[in-house]
Amino acid sequence: MSETVTIPKDEYKKLKESVTISKAEYEELLETVEILSDKEILKDIQDSKKEIEEGKFTTLKDLKNEI
């Protein structure tokens, strides 16, 4: 059994322009926005990237060998 639904033309235009994403994707986007809005977190990320480039890190293998 199929049903016909009538949508006003202006609402239909809005629907055609909308994007639907899952709740999980939406929450990921919100988290990304939150991170990108936090200057302290961004600085920590930049500092970490610099340390990696300079070789200032310990690998998991090295940590395991220390135990």
mmCIF file of N, CA and C in Angstrom:
data_model
loop_
_atom_site.group_PDB
_atom_site.id
_atom_site.type_symbol
_atom_site.label_atom_id
_atom_site.label_comp_id
_atom_site.label_asym_id
_atom_site.label_seq_id
_atom_site.Cartn_x
_atom_site.Cartn_y
_atom_site.Cartn_z
ATOM 1 N N MET A 1 0.838 -1.164 0.000
ATOM 2 C CA MET A 1 0.000 0.000 0.000
ATOM 3 C C MET A 1 0.894 1.241 0.000
ATOM 4 N N SER A 2 0.687 2.112 -0.945
ATOM 5 C CA SER A 2 1.455 3.353 -0.980
ATOM 6 C C SER A 2 0.539 4.523 -0.670
ATOM 7 N N GLU A 3 1.141 5.518 -0.067
ATOM 8 C CA GLU A 3 0.378 6.709 0.272
ATOM 9 C C GLU A 3 0.979 7.901 -0.451
ATOM 10 N N THR A 4 0.145 8.824 -0.803
ATOM 11 C CA THR A 4 0.617 10.046 -1.436
ATOM 12 C C THR A 4 0.641 11.145 -0.385
ATOM 13 N N VAL A 5 1.774 11.842 -0.356
ATOM 14 C CA VAL A 5 1.916 12.943 0.584
ATOM 15 C C VAL A 5 2.103 14.210 -0.230
ATOM 16 N N THR A 6 1.380 15.239 0.129
ATOM 17 C CA THR A 6 1.504 16.512 -0.566
ATOM 18 C C THR A 6 2.306 17.480 0.301
ATOM 19 N N ILE A 7 3.336 18.052 -0.314
ATOM 20 C CA ILE A 7 4.198 19.001 0.390
ATOM 21 C C ILE A 7 4.107 20.337 -0.340
ATOM 22 N N PRO A 8 3.929 21.403 0.409
ATOM 23 C CA PRO A 8 3.905 22.720 -0.248
ATOM 24 C C PRO A 8 5.205 22.960 -1.034
ATOM 25 N N LYS A 9 5.088 23.648 -2.159
ATOM 26 C CA LYS A 9 6.211 23.851 -3.068
ATOM 27 C C LYS A 9 7.420 24.482 -2.376
ATOM 28 N N ASP A 10 7.214 25.484 -1.523
ATOM 29 C CA ASP A 10 8.352 26.132 -0.852
ATOM 30 C C ASP A 10 9.032 25.179 0.135
ATOM 31 N N GLU A 11 8.269 24.310 0.778
ATOM 32 C CA GLU A 11 8.848 23.312 1.674
ATOM 33 C C GLU A 11 9.629 22.270 0.878
ATOM 34 N N TYR A 12 9.113 21.911 -0.292
ATOM 35 C CA TYR A 12 9.804 20.964 -1.151
ATOM 36 C C TYR A 12 11.159 21.521 -1.588
ATOM 37 N N LYS A 13 11.185 22.797 -1.928
ATOM 38 C CA LYS A 13 12.451 23.433 -2.316
ATOM 39 C C LYS A 13 13.450 23.381 -1.164
ATOM 40 N N LYS A 14 12.984 23.620 0.053
ATOM 41 C CA LYS A 14 13.862 23.544 1.224
ATOM 42 C C LYS A 14 14.414 22.127 1.396
ATOM 43 N N LEU A 15 13.554 21.134 1.215
ATOM 44 C CA LEU A 15 13.986 19.738 1.343
ATOM 45 C C LEU A 15 15.051 19.387 0.312
ATOM 46 N N LYS A 16 14.898 19.893 -0.907
ATOM 47 C CA LYS A 16 15.871 19.605 -1.952
ATOM 48 C C LYS A 16 17.236 20.206 -1.621
ATOM 49 N N GLU A 17 17.258 21.272 -0.854
ATOM 50 C CA GLU A 17 18.509 21.952 -0.507
ATOM 51 C C GLU A 17 19.095 21.475 0.820
ATOM 52 N N SER A 18 18.390 20.614 1.523
ATOM 53 C CA SER A 18 18.860 20.169 2.829
ATOM 54 C C SER A 18 19.783 18.956 2.704
ATOM 55 N N VAL A 19 20.543 18.732 3.767
ATOM 56 C CA VAL A 19 21.450 17.588 3.834
ATOM 57 C C VAL A 19 21.081 16.783 5.071
ATOM 58 N N THR A 20 21.012 15.486 4.911
ATOM 59 C CA THR A 20 20.693 14.618 6.031
ATOM 60 C C THR A 20 21.919 13.793 6.384
ATOM 61 N N ILE A 21 22.300 13.840 7.671
ATOM 62 C CA ILE A 21 23.420 13.027 8.144
ATOM 63 C C ILE A 21 22.977 12.291 9.400
ATOM 64 N N SER A 22 23.732 11.272 9.738
ATOM 65 C CA SER A 22 23.383 10.491 10.919
ATOM 66 C C SER A 22 23.702 11.288 12.187
ATOM 67 N N LYS A 23 23.129 10.849 13.279
ATOM 68 C CA LYS A 23 23.388 11.490 14.565
ATOM 69 C C LYS A 23 24.873 11.396 14.912
ATOM 70 N N ALA A 24 25.487 10.268 14.620
ATOM 71 C CA ALA A 24 26.915 10.077 14.905
ATOM 72 C C ALA A 24 27.765 11.059 14.108
ATOM 73 N N GLU A 25 27.444 11.230 12.817
ATOM 74 C CA GLU A 25 28.185 12.189 11.991
ATOM 75 C C GLU A 25 28.006 13.608 12.508
ATOM 76 N N TYR A 26 26.787 13.941 12.916
ATOM 77 C CA TYR A 26 26.498 15.263 13.462
ATOM 78 C C TYR A 26 27.317 15.516 14.728
ATOM 79 N N GLU A 27 27.371 14.522 15.602
ATOM 80 C CA GLU A 27 28.135 14.673 16.840
ATOM 81 C C GLU A 27 29.629 14.812 16.550
ATOM 82 N N GLU A 28 30.122 14.084 15.532
ATOM 83 C CA GLU A 28 31.523 14.219 15.137
ATOM 84 C C GLU A 28 31.811 15.621 14.624
ATOM 85 N N LEU A 29 30.887 16.160 13.846
ATOM 86 C CA LEU A 29 31.059 17.527 13.344
ATOM 87 C C LEU A 29 31.095 18.535 14.489
ATOM 88 N N LEU A 30 30.203 18.367 15.454
ATOM 89 C CA LEU A 30 30.183 19.264 16.606
ATOM 90 C C LEU A 30 31.492 19.182 17.381
ATOM 91 N N GLU A 31 32.015 17.968 17.544
ATOM 92 C CA GLU A 31 33.274 17.782 18.256
ATOM 93 C C GLU A 31 34.422 18.451 17.502
ATOM 94 N N THR A 32 34.419 18.320 16.180
ATOM 95 C CA THR A 32 35.453 18.949 15.363
ATOM 96 C C THR A 32 35.389 20.465 15.493
ATOM 97 N N VAL A 33 34.200 21.011 15.440
ATOM 98 C CA VAL A 33 34.033 22.461 15.598
ATOM 99 C C VAL A 33 34.533 22.904 16.966
ATOM 100 N N GLU A 34 34.214 22.118 17.986
ATOM 101 C CA GLU A 34 34.657 22.443 19.350
ATOM 102 C C GLU A 34 36.188 22.451 19.434
ATOM 103 N N ILE A 35 36.815 21.454 18.852
ATOM 104 C CA ILE A 35 38.283 21.370 18.876
ATOM 105 C C ILE A 35 38.896 22.538 18.114
ATOM 106 N N LEU A 36 38.367 22.804 16.923
ATOM 107 C CA LEU A 36 38.918 23.882 16.108
ATOM 108 C C LEU A 36 38.668 25.260 16.713
ATOM 109 N N SER A 37 37.731 25.353 17.639
ATOM 110 C CA SER A 37 37.433 26.625 18.300
ATOM 111 C C SER A 37 38.256 26.833 19.562
ATOM 112 N N ASP A 38 38.978 25.801 19.996
ATOM 113 C CA ASP A 38 39.750 25.874 21.237
ATOM 114 C C ASP A 38 41.226 26.128 20.911
ATOM 115 N N LYS A 39 41.679 27.355 21.160
ATOM 116 C CA LYS A 39 43.053 27.739 20.819
ATOM 117 C C LYS A 39 44.092 26.910 21.564
ATOM 118 N N GLU A 40 43.796 26.536 22.795
ATOM 119 C CA GLU A 40 44.742 25.751 23.587
ATOM 120 C C GLU A 40 44.939 24.348 22.979
ATOM 121 N N ILE A 41 43.832 23.731 22.572
ATOM 122 C CA ILE A 41 43.926 22.411 21.950
ATOM 123 C C ILE A 41 44.687 22.500 20.634
ATOM 124 N N LEU A 42 44.407 23.535 19.830
ATOM 125 C CA LEU A 42 45.112 23.695 18.562
ATOM 126 C C LEU A 42 46.611 23.885 18.781
ATOM 127 N N LYS A 43 46.978 24.632 19.818
ATOM 128 C CA LYS A 43 48.397 24.824 20.125
ATOM 129 C C LYS A 43 49.027 23.499 20.530
ATOM 130 N N ASP A 44 48.329 22.717 21.343
ATOM 131 C CA ASP A 44 48.837 21.402 21.742
ATOM 132 C C ASP A 44 49.063 20.507 20.520
ATOM 133 N N ILE A 45 48.139 20.550 19.566
ATOM 134 C CA ILE A 45 48.272 19.751 18.350
ATOM 135 C C ILE A 45 49.491 20.210 17.551
ATOM 136 N N GLN A 46 49.652 21.527 17.414
ATOM 137 C CA GLN A 46 50.807 22.055 16.683
ATOM 138 C C GLN A 46 52.112 21.668 17.375
ATOM 139 N N ASP A 47 52.139 21.775 18.699
ATOM 140 C CA ASP A 47 53.339 21.407 19.459
ATOM 141 C C ASP A 47 53.665 19.921 19.261
ATOM 142 N N SER A 48 52.635 19.092 19.284
ATOM 143 C CA SER A 48 52.832 17.654 19.096
ATOM 144 C C SER A 48 53.377 17.348 17.703
ATOM 145 N N LYS A 49 52.837 18.011 16.689
ATOM 146 C CA LYS A 49 53.328 17.811 15.324
ATOM 147 C C LYS A 49 54.806 18.191 15.225
ATOM 148 N N LYS A 50 55.168 19.293 15.853
ATOM 149 C CA LYS A 50 56.558 19.768 15.832
ATOM 150 C C LYS A 50 57.469 18.739 16.508
ATOM 151 N N GLU A 51 57.040 18.211 17.659
ATOM 152 C CA GLU A 51 57.835 17.209 18.374
ATOM 153 C C GLU A 51 58.023 15.952 17.526
ATOM 154 N N ILE A 52 57.001 15.548 16.802
ATOM 155 C CA ILE A 52 57.105 14.379 15.929
ATOM 156 C C ILE A 52 58.110 14.656 14.815
ATOM 157 N N GLU A 53 58.010 15.829 14.198
ATOM 158 C CA GLU A 53 58.941 16.195 13.125
ATOM 159 C C GLU A 53 60.385 16.207 13.634
ATOM 160 N N GLU A 54 60.574 16.595 14.890
ATOM 161 C CA GLU A 54 61.910 16.675 15.482
ATOM 162 C C GLU A 54 62.366 15.337 16.058
ATOM 163 N N GLY A 55 61.518 14.334 15.967
ATOM 164 C CA GLY A 55 61.872 13.011 16.475
ATOM 165 C C GLY A 55 61.791 12.901 17.984
ATOM 166 N N LYS A 56 61.097 13.816 18.612
ATOM 167 C CA LYS A 56 60.957 13.814 20.074
ATOM 168 C C LYS A 56 59.720 13.013 20.476
ATOM 169 N N PHE A 57 59.812 11.697 20.307
ATOM 170 C CA PHE A 57 58.715 10.821 20.689
ATOM 171 C C PHE A 57 59.269 9.438 20.982
ATOM 172 N N THR A 58 58.467 8.633 21.625
ATOM 173 C CA THR A 58 58.829 7.249 21.929
ATOM 174 C C THR A 58 57.824 6.342 21.244
ATOM 175 N N THR A 59 58.325 5.328 20.580
ATOM 176 C CA THR A 59 57.421 4.397 19.908
ATOM 177 C C THR A 59 56.855 3.396 20.910
ATOM 178 N N LEU A 60 55.764 2.776 20.546
ATOM 179 C CA LEU A 60 55.150 1.755 21.383
ATOM 180 C C LEU A 60 56.136 0.592 21.579
ATOM 181 N N LYS A 61 56.856 0.259 20.520
ATOM 182 C CA LYS A 61 57.849 -0.818 20.607
ATOM 183 C C LYS A 61 58.903 -0.488 21.660
ATOM 184 N N ASP A 62 59.412 0.760 21.674
ATOM 185 C CA ASP A 62 60.396 1.168 22.667
ATOM 186 C C ASP A 62 59.823 1.110 24.074
ATOM 187 N N LEU A 63 58.575 1.525 24.223
ATOM 188 C CA LEU A 63 57.936 1.475 25.543
ATOM 189 C C LEU A 63 57.824 0.037 26.029
ATOM 190 N N LYS A 64 57.450 -0.873 25.140
ATOM 191 C CA LYS A 64 57.321 -2.275 25.490
ATOM 192 C C LYS A 64 58.674 -2.848 25.918
ATOM 193 N N ASN A 65 59.743 -2.442 25.234
ATOM 194 C CA ASN A 65 61.079 -2.913 25.574
ATOM 195 C C ASN A 65 61.550 -2.420 26.943
ATOM 196 N N GLU A 66 61.020 -1.266 27.372
ATOM 197 C CA GLU A 66 61.403 -0.718 28.681
ATOM 198 C C GLU A 66 60.754 -1.470 29.836
ATOM 199 N N ILE A 67 59.687 -2.163 29.554
ATOM 200 C CA ILE A 67 58.961 -2.875 30.614
ATOM 201 C C ILE A 67 59.612 -4.167 30.961
#
